[in-house]
Structures are given as structure tokens and as C-alpha cells.
Amino acid sequence: MKKLVLIIGVLMLFVVTSSMVYAGQFGPPEPATKEGKVALGVGYFYYSAKYKPKDTVNFREFKGTQNQAYLQLGYGFVKNTEVYLRVGGADAKVKNAFSTSGNYSGFKSDFEDGLKPFGTIGVKGVFNVSPSFGIGPFLQASLYSSYKDKTSGTYLGNPATQEEKAKKQREIDIGVGLQGKIGETIIYGGPVIYWAKHKVDWTLTTGGVSYPYSTTYKEKNNLGGFAGIRLPLSKGLNLEVEGQLKSRFSMGGALTYSF
């Protein structure tokens, strides 16, 4: 049974990383390391979300995706409690971000920008109700870089450019995880409340004149859920695979080593 669970977990991680095209995984309530010890990890998370604008006249809802690759450092500062820091790179892609119909012609439709730095800090802990069941809260906050893209075409038959910038992207997640243990394997899940938003500047330039517009985008809804599994690969080395359902489904995986 343990070998079967391990094989399934490895296959899930392979599917996640081979589908590369935003908040990162939470993990089980139980820390990856012991009190006074550290844990190092490497991970990947595919983030997908629906966003709605504050200005619904000049902007429309969109679907965005992001690939996150990161390193993580965790520290067990008290028993059964861990604080962790992630640093890494994340890209950005938005479907149909630019105007391409009506008076607009020749423009590309999708917004894309490459890997930029991001950081995440979090804290979590577990209260063991029994040797096989535990519960614990977590708090996680992420900050991202600014992204921009530009496309050229014509507007009303005149040469023009559209430029879009996404700035001040941030997210806060607060949740409670429930976990069950089968030997050293942990299966976990629970609800999460989230707030994710960023500012968007869009500018049309034609005939030497620029027409700028700005608004704030927020991820749709504020309540979601998550579930995952932590599998021991060897002494101190664990594999975590997790899925999240917020405005859309996201998934990721990580390898952690506890000292």
C-alpha cells in the first residue's frame, strides 16, 4: 500500500511539472522540521485564476496563469510550529488581454512576460488530537514583481500600440488544515480564505497621442479549498503534491529535506 501511494504521488508530480505553460501550496499542518531545526525545499506551482476589474466600463474579466519555481527555507521555532520563506521566479500570461476587434486590427491578443522574482512568507502549526489526526491554522503572504507587455497594430486604420502593465501583485491566504497519518504518510486538506489583487495600467498610443487607463483587479470569490499528500521518500526527504480550488484549479509539488 505504501509503495502504491508513493508511485501515485510521483506520477502526480510528473504531470504537474510537465504541464508548464499564482499563491503557492500550503502543505499539511504538521511542519516539515522539528523544533530548532531547519528544512530546505524546492518546488513548482501552477497558478490559475479568474480576475474581475473595479472599472467594468474600460476593462473586462480575464483568466490568468502563472508558473512559479522556488526555493524554501523552513524553521521550527517552537514545537509543532514552523515559519517558512520562499524565493523564486514567476512568469505571467493572460488570455485576450489586448483589444483585437472592432477598430483594432493586427494586434496580438495574449499578454505574456517571463520569469520575475517573487517572495512568500508563511507560518503554520499543528495540534495533534490523536497520533493519527491533527488540525492546525496557517497564514501565508506573497508579493510579486511587475509585468508588462506591448503589441503593435492599427487603430481606426492608423499605426498604434497597446501597452499593459500589471503592478503590485500580492496575495494573502488564511486557512485551517486537517490531516490524517498513515504511518509517515500525511493526507491533508481544508478551507482557505484568500485575497489576491493587482493594479493594471493600459495605454493606447496612436498619432503621437497616448490614452491611459488604470484599474485594480481582484481574484473572484474569497473562499476556496485545498487537499494534498506528503510522502516520505527516505529519511528526512519528503514529496508533497497539492491541489487548490479557488476561482480556478491550481496544482503544485515540492521536495523538502529536513535536517
mmCIF file of C-alpha atoms in Angstrom:
data_model
loop_
_atom_site.group_PDB
_atom_site.id
_atom_site.type_symbol
_atom_site.label_atom_id
_atom_site.label_comp_id
_atom_site.label_asym_id
_atom_site.label_seq_id
_atom_site.Cartn_x
_atom_site.Cartn_y
_atom_site.Cartn_z
ATOM 1 C CA MET A 1 0.000 0.000 0.000
ATOM 2 C CA LYS A 2 2.770 2.433 0.921
ATOM 3 C CA LYS A 3 4.565 1.717 -2.376
ATOM 4 C CA LEU A 4 1.346 2.321 -4.322
ATOM 5 C CA VAL A 5 0.787 5.688 -2.619
ATOM 6 C CA LEU A 6 4.403 6.655 -3.386
ATOM 7 C CA ILE A 7 4.033 5.755 -7.070
ATOM 8 C CA ILE A 8 0.799 7.762 -7.358
ATOM 9 C CA GLY A 9 2.439 10.788 -5.727
ATOM 10 C CA VAL A 10 5.455 10.705 -8.048
ATOM 11 C CA LEU A 11 3.172 10.401 -11.104
ATOM 12 C CA MET A 12 1.113 13.372 -9.915
ATOM 13 C CA LEU A 13 4.253 15.482 -9.548
ATOM 14 C CA PHE A 14 5.352 14.464 -13.069
ATOM 15 C CA VAL A 15 2.002 15.541 -14.513
ATOM 16 C CA VAL A 16 2.217 18.892 -12.755
ATOM 17 C CA THR A 17 5.745 19.760 -13.869
ATOM 18 C CA SER A 18 5.263 18.520 -17.436
ATOM 19 C CA SER A 19 2.223 20.818 -17.958
ATOM 20 C CA MET A 20 4.174 24.065 -17.538
ATOM 21 C CA VAL A 21 2.760 26.598 -19.832
ATOM 22 C CA TYR A 22 -0.385 32.238 -8.512
ATOM 23 C CA ALA A 23 -0.236 31.670 -4.372
ATOM 24 C CA GLY A 24 1.885 28.511 -3.857
ATOM 25 C CA GLN A 25 0.980 25.448 -1.907
ATOM 26 C CA PHE A 26 0.237 25.402 1.808
ATOM 27 C CA GLY A 27 1.323 21.903 2.805
ATOM 28 C CA PRO A 28 -0.023 19.853 5.736
ATOM 29 C CA PRO A 29 -0.408 21.451 9.186
ATOM 30 C CA GLU A 30 2.478 19.345 10.504
ATOM 31 C CA PRO A 31 5.794 21.186 9.998
ATOM 32 C CA ALA A 32 8.447 19.635 7.780
ATOM 33 C CA THR A 33 11.052 20.115 10.506
ATOM 34 C CA LYS A 34 11.435 19.767 14.265
ATOM 35 C CA GLU A 35 11.795 22.478 16.903
ATOM 36 C CA GLY A 36 15.077 24.330 16.487
ATOM 37 C CA LYS A 37 15.805 22.613 13.139
ATOM 38 C CA VAL A 38 15.627 23.769 9.528
ATOM 39 C CA ALA A 39 14.218 22.293 6.320
ATOM 40 C CA LEU A 40 15.124 23.117 2.727
ATOM 41 C CA GLY A 41 12.831 22.611 -0.228
ATOM 42 C CA VAL A 42 12.440 23.126 -3.948
ATOM 43 C CA GLY A 43 9.055 23.374 -5.617
ATOM 44 C CA TYR A 44 6.899 24.271 -8.570
ATOM 45 C CA PHE A 45 3.342 25.604 -8.563
ATOM 46 C CA TYR A 46 0.992 26.231 -11.492
ATOM 47 C CA TYR A 47 -1.432 29.002 -10.573
ATOM 48 C CA SER A 48 -4.646 29.705 -12.485
ATOM 49 C CA ALA A 49 -7.260 32.325 -11.604
ATOM 50 C CA LYS A 50 -10.178 34.440 -12.781
ATOM 51 C CA TYR A 51 -9.926 38.176 -12.106
ATOM 52 C CA LYS A 52 -12.568 40.902 -12.135
ATOM 53 C CA PRO A 53 -11.842 44.653 -12.547
ATOM 54 C CA LYS A 54 -13.045 47.528 -10.416
ATOM 55 C CA ASP A 55 -13.587 49.543 -13.625
ATOM 56 C CA THR A 56 -16.042 47.433 -15.611
ATOM 57 C CA VAL A 57 -16.523 50.045 -18.352
ATOM 58 C CA ASN A 58 -12.994 50.112 -19.783
ATOM 59 C CA PHE A 59 -11.795 46.698 -18.555
ATOM 60 C CA ARG A 60 -13.175 43.141 -18.635
ATOM 61 C CA GLU A 61 -12.732 39.962 -16.637
ATOM 62 C CA PHE A 62 -9.817 37.732 -17.590
ATOM 63 C CA LYS A 63 -8.202 34.374 -16.891
ATOM 64 C CA GLY A 64 -4.535 34.429 -15.905
ATOM 65 C CA THR A 65 -1.920 31.750 -15.296
ATOM 66 C CA GLN A 66 1.464 31.770 -13.651
ATOM 67 C CA ASN A 67 4.327 29.288 -13.296
ATOM 68 C CA GLN A 68 6.223 29.530 -10.008
ATOM 69 C CA ALA A 69 9.550 27.836 -9.322
ATOM 70 C CA TYR A 70 11.021 28.426 -5.874
ATOM 71 C CA LEU A 71 13.369 27.505 -3.050
ATOM 72 C CA GLN A 72 12.046 27.310 0.504
ATOM 73 C CA LEU A 73 13.641 27.595 3.928
ATOM 74 C CA GLY A 74 11.643 26.467 6.949
ATOM 75 C CA TYR A 75 12.477 26.796 10.636
ATOM 76 C CA GLY A 76 10.761 25.136 13.599
ATOM 77 C CA PHE A 77 10.814 27.974 16.093
ATOM 78 C CA VAL A 78 8.596 26.216 18.654
ATOM 79 C CA LYS A 79 7.247 22.672 18.961
ATOM 80 C CA ASN A 80 4.842 21.741 16.131
ATOM 81 C CA THR A 81 5.102 25.231 14.584
ATOM 82 C CA GLU A 82 7.071 26.363 11.540
ATOM 83 C CA VAL A 83 7.826 29.643 9.809
ATOM 84 C CA TYR A 84 8.973 29.489 6.190
ATOM 85 C CA LEU A 85 10.307 31.758 3.471
ATOM 86 C CA ARG A 86 10.167 31.178 -0.294
ATOM 87 C CA VAL A 87 12.066 32.988 -3.014
ATOM 88 C CA GLY A 88 11.854 32.198 -6.689
ATOM 89 C CA GLY A 89 10.743 33.231 -10.136
ATOM 90 C CA ALA A 90 7.248 33.516 -11.634
ATOM 91 C CA ASP A 91 6.007 34.396 -15.105
ATOM 92 C CA ALA A 92 2.607 35.780 -16.184
ATOM 93 C CA LYS A 93 0.184 35.028 -19.000
ATOM 94 C CA VAL A 94 -3.284 36.481 -19.603
ATOM 95 C CA LYS A 95 -5.684 35.326 -22.303
ATOM 96 C CA ASN A 96 -7.255 38.047 -24.504
ATOM 97 C CA ALA A 97 -5.651 40.903 -22.590
ATOM 98 C CA PHE A 98 -5.329 43.193 -25.635
ATOM 99 C CA SER A 99 -8.124 44.557 -27.849
ATOM 100 C CA THR A 100 -8.165 42.869 -31.273
ATOM 101 C CA SER A 101 -11.612 43.511 -32.763
ATOM 102 C CA GLY A 102 -13.727 46.426 -33.950
ATOM 103 C CA ASN A 103 -11.482 49.445 -34.533
ATOM 104 C CA TYR A 104 -8.405 47.412 -33.509
ATOM 105 C CA SER A 105 -6.557 45.342 -36.119
ATOM 106 C CA GLY A 106 -3.257 43.446 -36.278
ATOM 107 C CA PHE A 107 -2.674 43.270 -32.507
ATOM 108 C CA LYS A 108 -1.826 40.058 -30.665
ATOM 109 C CA SER A 109 -4.390 39.054 -28.045
ATOM 110 C CA ASP A 110 -2.443 37.488 -25.148
ATOM 111 C CA PHE A 111 -0.308 39.195 -22.524
ATOM 112 C CA GLU A 112 2.967 37.405 -21.696
ATOM 113 C CA ASP A 113 6.032 38.201 -19.620
ATOM 114 C CA GLY A 114 8.872 35.991 -18.411
ATOM 115 C CA LEU A 115 10.191 34.948 -15.019
ATOM 116 C CA LYS A 116 10.445 37.702 -12.410
ATOM 117 C CA PRO A 117 11.363 37.448 -8.703
ATOM 118 C CA PHE A 118 8.713 36.794 -6.066
ATOM 119 C CA GLY A 119 8.697 36.060 -2.357
ATOM 120 C CA THR A 120 6.405 34.315 0.128
ATOM 121 C CA ILE A 121 6.412 34.156 3.915
ATOM 122 C CA GLY A 122 4.214 31.893 5.980
ATOM 123 C CA VAL A 123 3.610 30.323 9.374
ATOM 124 C CA LYS A 124 1.707 27.170 10.318
ATOM 125 C CA GLY A 125 1.308 24.721 13.166
ATOM 126 C CA VAL A 126 -0.485 21.548 14.192
ATOM 127 C CA PHE A 127 -2.402 20.385 17.243
ATOM 128 C CA ASN A 128 -2.372 16.590 17.379
ATOM 129 C CA VAL A 129 -5.779 15.403 18.525
ATOM 130 C CA SER A 130 -4.502 11.827 18.299
ATOM 131 C CA PRO A 131 -1.411 10.090 16.870
ATOM 132 C CA SER A 132 -3.195 9.777 13.506
ATOM 133 C CA PHE A 133 -5.213 13.012 13.347
ATOM 134 C CA GLY A 134 -4.296 16.683 13.669
ATOM 135 C CA ILE A 135 -5.590 20.155 12.925
ATOM 136 C CA GLY A 136 -3.855 23.499 12.559
ATOM 137 C CA PRO A 137 -4.104 27.039 11.128
ATOM 138 C CA PHE A 138 -1.795 28.759 8.656
ATOM 139 C CA LEU A 139 -1.120 32.245 7.316
ATOM 140 C CA GLN A 140 0.716 32.912 4.049
ATOM 141 C CA ALA A 141 1.504 36.163 2.205
ATOM 142 C CA SER A 142 3.104 36.620 -1.237
ATOM 143 C CA LEU A 143 4.487 39.585 -3.166
ATOM 144 C CA TYR A 144 5.288 39.543 -6.894
ATOM 145 C CA SER A 145 7.178 41.675 -9.402
ATOM 146 C CA SER A 146 5.612 43.948 -12.020
ATOM 147 C CA TYR A 147 4.933 42.568 -15.504
ATOM 148 C CA LYS A 148 4.448 44.331 -18.828
ATOM 149 C CA ASP A 149 3.858 43.578 -22.495
ATOM 150 C CA LYS A 150 3.293 45.565 -25.684
ATOM 151 C CA THR A 151 1.766 44.896 -29.091
ATOM 152 C CA SER A 152 1.526 46.875 -32.330
ATOM 153 C CA GLY A 153 -1.213 47.144 -34.946
ATOM 154 C CA THR A 154 -3.667 49.735 -36.226
ATOM 155 C CA TYR A 155 -6.481 51.681 -34.591
ATOM 156 C CA LEU A 156 -9.037 53.258 -36.966
ATOM 157 C CA GLY A 157 -6.557 52.448 -39.719
ATOM 158 C CA ASN A 158 -3.682 54.388 -38.095
ATOM 159 C CA PRO A 159 -0.472 52.813 -36.655
ATOM 160 C CA ALA A 160 -0.887 52.210 -32.923
ATOM 161 C CA THR A 161 0.494 50.352 -29.912
ATOM 162 C CA GLN A 162 -1.140 48.884 -26.843
ATOM 163 C CA GLU A 163 0.899 48.544 -23.657
ATOM 164 C CA GLU A 164 -0.236 46.848 -20.474
ATOM 165 C CA LYS A 165 1.441 46.751 -17.060
ATOM 166 C CA ALA A 166 0.467 44.586 -14.068
ATOM 167 C CA LYS A 167 1.791 46.046 -10.805
ATOM 168 C CA LYS A 168 1.688 45.470 -7.044
ATOM 169 C CA GLN A 169 0.535 41.866 -7.324
ATOM 170 C CA ARG A 170 0.002 40.388 -3.855
ATOM 171 C CA GLU A 171 -1.955 37.673 -2.093
ATOM 172 C CA ILE A 172 -2.847 36.739 1.483
ATOM 173 C CA ASP A 173 -4.159 33.294 2.462
ATOM 174 C CA ILE A 174 -5.593 32.246 5.823
ATOM 175 C CA GLY A 175 -6.842 28.720 6.402
ATOM 176 C CA VAL A 176 -7.180 25.640 8.568
ATOM 177 C CA GLY A 177 -5.798 22.255 7.626
ATOM 178 C CA LEU A 178 -6.947 18.815 8.754
ATOM 179 C CA GLN A 179 -4.553 15.910 8.459
ATOM 180 C CA GLY A 180 -4.597 12.148 8.796
ATOM 181 C CA LYS A 181 -1.481 9.983 9.114
ATOM 182 C CA ILE A 182 -0.954 6.506 7.717
ATOM 183 C CA GLY A 183 2.473 5.612 9.021
ATOM 184 C CA GLU A 184 4.679 8.505 7.912
ATOM 185 C CA THR A 185 2.354 9.463 5.014
ATOM 186 C CA ILE A 186 0.131 12.508 5.621
ATOM 187 C CA ILE A 187 -3.106 13.194 3.757
ATOM 188 C CA TYR A 188 -4.461 16.692 4.367
ATOM 189 C CA GLY A 189 -6.974 19.332 3.268
ATOM 190 C CA GLY A 190 -9.221 22.130 4.408
ATOM 191 C CA PRO A 191 -10.769 25.526 3.670
ATOM 192 C CA VAL A 192 -8.885 28.732 2.866
ATOM 193 C CA ILE A 193 -9.855 32.392 2.712
ATOM 194 C CA TYR A 194 -7.834 34.405 0.197
ATOM 195 C CA TRP A 195 -7.362 37.959 -1.044
ATOM 196 C CA ALA A 196 -5.449 38.450 -4.303
ATOM 197 C CA LYS A 197 -5.257 41.671 -6.302
ATOM 198 C CA HIS A 198 -3.057 43.834 -8.501
ATOM 199 C CA LYS A 199 -3.181 47.089 -10.451
ATOM 200 C CA VAL A 200 -3.312 47.217 -14.245
ATOM 201 C CA ASP A 201 -2.286 50.166 -16.451
ATOM 202 C CA TRP A 202 -3.358 50.006 -20.116
ATOM 203 C CA THR A 203 -2.271 52.614 -22.671
ATOM 204 C CA LEU A 204 -3.226 53.074 -26.318
ATOM 205 C CA THR A 205 -0.813 55.252 -28.321
ATOM 206 C CA THR A 206 -1.736 56.427 -31.814
ATOM 207 C CA GLY A 207 -0.951 59.534 -33.835
ATOM 208 C CA GLY A 208 1.599 60.609 -31.220
ATOM 209 C CA VAL A 209 -1.076 60.789 -28.502
ATOM 210 C CA SER A 210 -1.412 58.381 -25.543
ATOM 211 C CA TYR A 211 -4.692 57.354 -23.904
ATOM 212 C CA PRO A 212 -4.014 55.786 -20.476
ATOM 213 C CA TYR A 213 -6.470 53.834 -18.291
ATOM 214 C CA SER A 214 -5.970 52.155 -14.905
ATOM 215 C CA THR A 215 -7.911 49.878 -12.597
ATOM 216 C CA THR A 216 -7.498 47.322 -9.821
ATOM 217 C CA TYR A 217 -8.162 43.636 -10.409
ATOM 218 C CA LYS A 218 -9.206 41.180 -7.693
ATOM 219 C CA GLU A 219 -9.411 37.414 -7.914
ATOM 220 C CA LYS A 220 -13.046 36.304 -7.992
ATOM 221 C CA ASN A 221 -14.505 34.899 -4.775
ATOM 222 C CA ASN A 222 -12.670 34.737 -1.453
ATOM 223 C CA LEU A 223 -13.317 31.201 -0.218
ATOM 224 C CA GLY A 224 -11.634 28.068 -1.541
ATOM 225 C CA GLY A 225 -10.269 24.701 -0.550
ATOM 226 C CA PHE A 226 -7.117 22.611 -0.819
ATOM 227 C CA ALA A 227 -6.030 18.991 -0.482
ATOM 228 C CA GLY A 228 -2.750 17.154 -0.777
ATOM 229 C CA ILE A 229 -0.427 14.409 0.333
ATOM 230 C CA ARG A 230 3.051 14.268 1.890
ATOM 231 C CA LEU A 231 5.020 11.130 1.080
ATOM 232 C CA PRO A 232 8.280 10.052 2.767
ATOM 233 C CA LEU A 233 10.894 9.122 0.152
ATOM 234 C CA SER A 234 13.790 8.489 2.546
ATOM 235 C CA LYS A 235 14.942 9.664 5.956
ATOM 236 C CA GLY A 236 14.397 13.429 6.051
ATOM 237 C CA LEU A 237 13.263 13.643 2.399
ATOM 238 C CA ASN A 238 9.570 14.157 1.573
ATOM 239 C CA LEU A 239 7.470 14.735 -1.532
ATOM 240 C CA GLU A 240 4.384 16.971 -1.314
ATOM 241 C CA VAL A 241 1.698 17.226 -4.003
ATOM 242 C CA GLU A 242 -1.238 19.598 -3.579
ATOM 243 C CA GLY A 243 -4.283 20.867 -5.475
ATOM 244 C CA GLN A 244 -6.224 24.054 -4.746
ATOM 245 C CA LEU A 245 -9.671 25.170 -5.880
ATOM 246 C CA LYS A 246 -10.256 28.914 -5.701
ATOM 247 C CA SER A 247 -11.600 30.861 -8.682
ATOM 248 C CA ARG A 248 -9.944 28.123 -10.793
ATOM 249 C CA PHE A 249 -7.997 24.933 -10.114
ATOM 250 C CA SER A 250 -4.239 25.175 -9.377
ATOM 251 C CA MET A 251 -1.687 22.489 -8.532
ATOM 252 C CA GLY A 252 1.916 22.057 -7.481
ATOM 253 C CA GLY A 253 4.570 19.868 -5.955
ATOM 254 C CA ALA A 254 7.647 20.200 -3.763
ATOM 255 C CA LEU A 255 10.567 18.192 -2.383
ATOM 256 C CA THR A 256 11.706 19.030 1.154
ATOM 257 C CA TYR A 257 14.651 17.817 3.193
ATOM 258 C CA SER A 258 14.647 18.138 6.968
ATOM 259 C CA PHE A 259 17.903 18.383 8.882
#
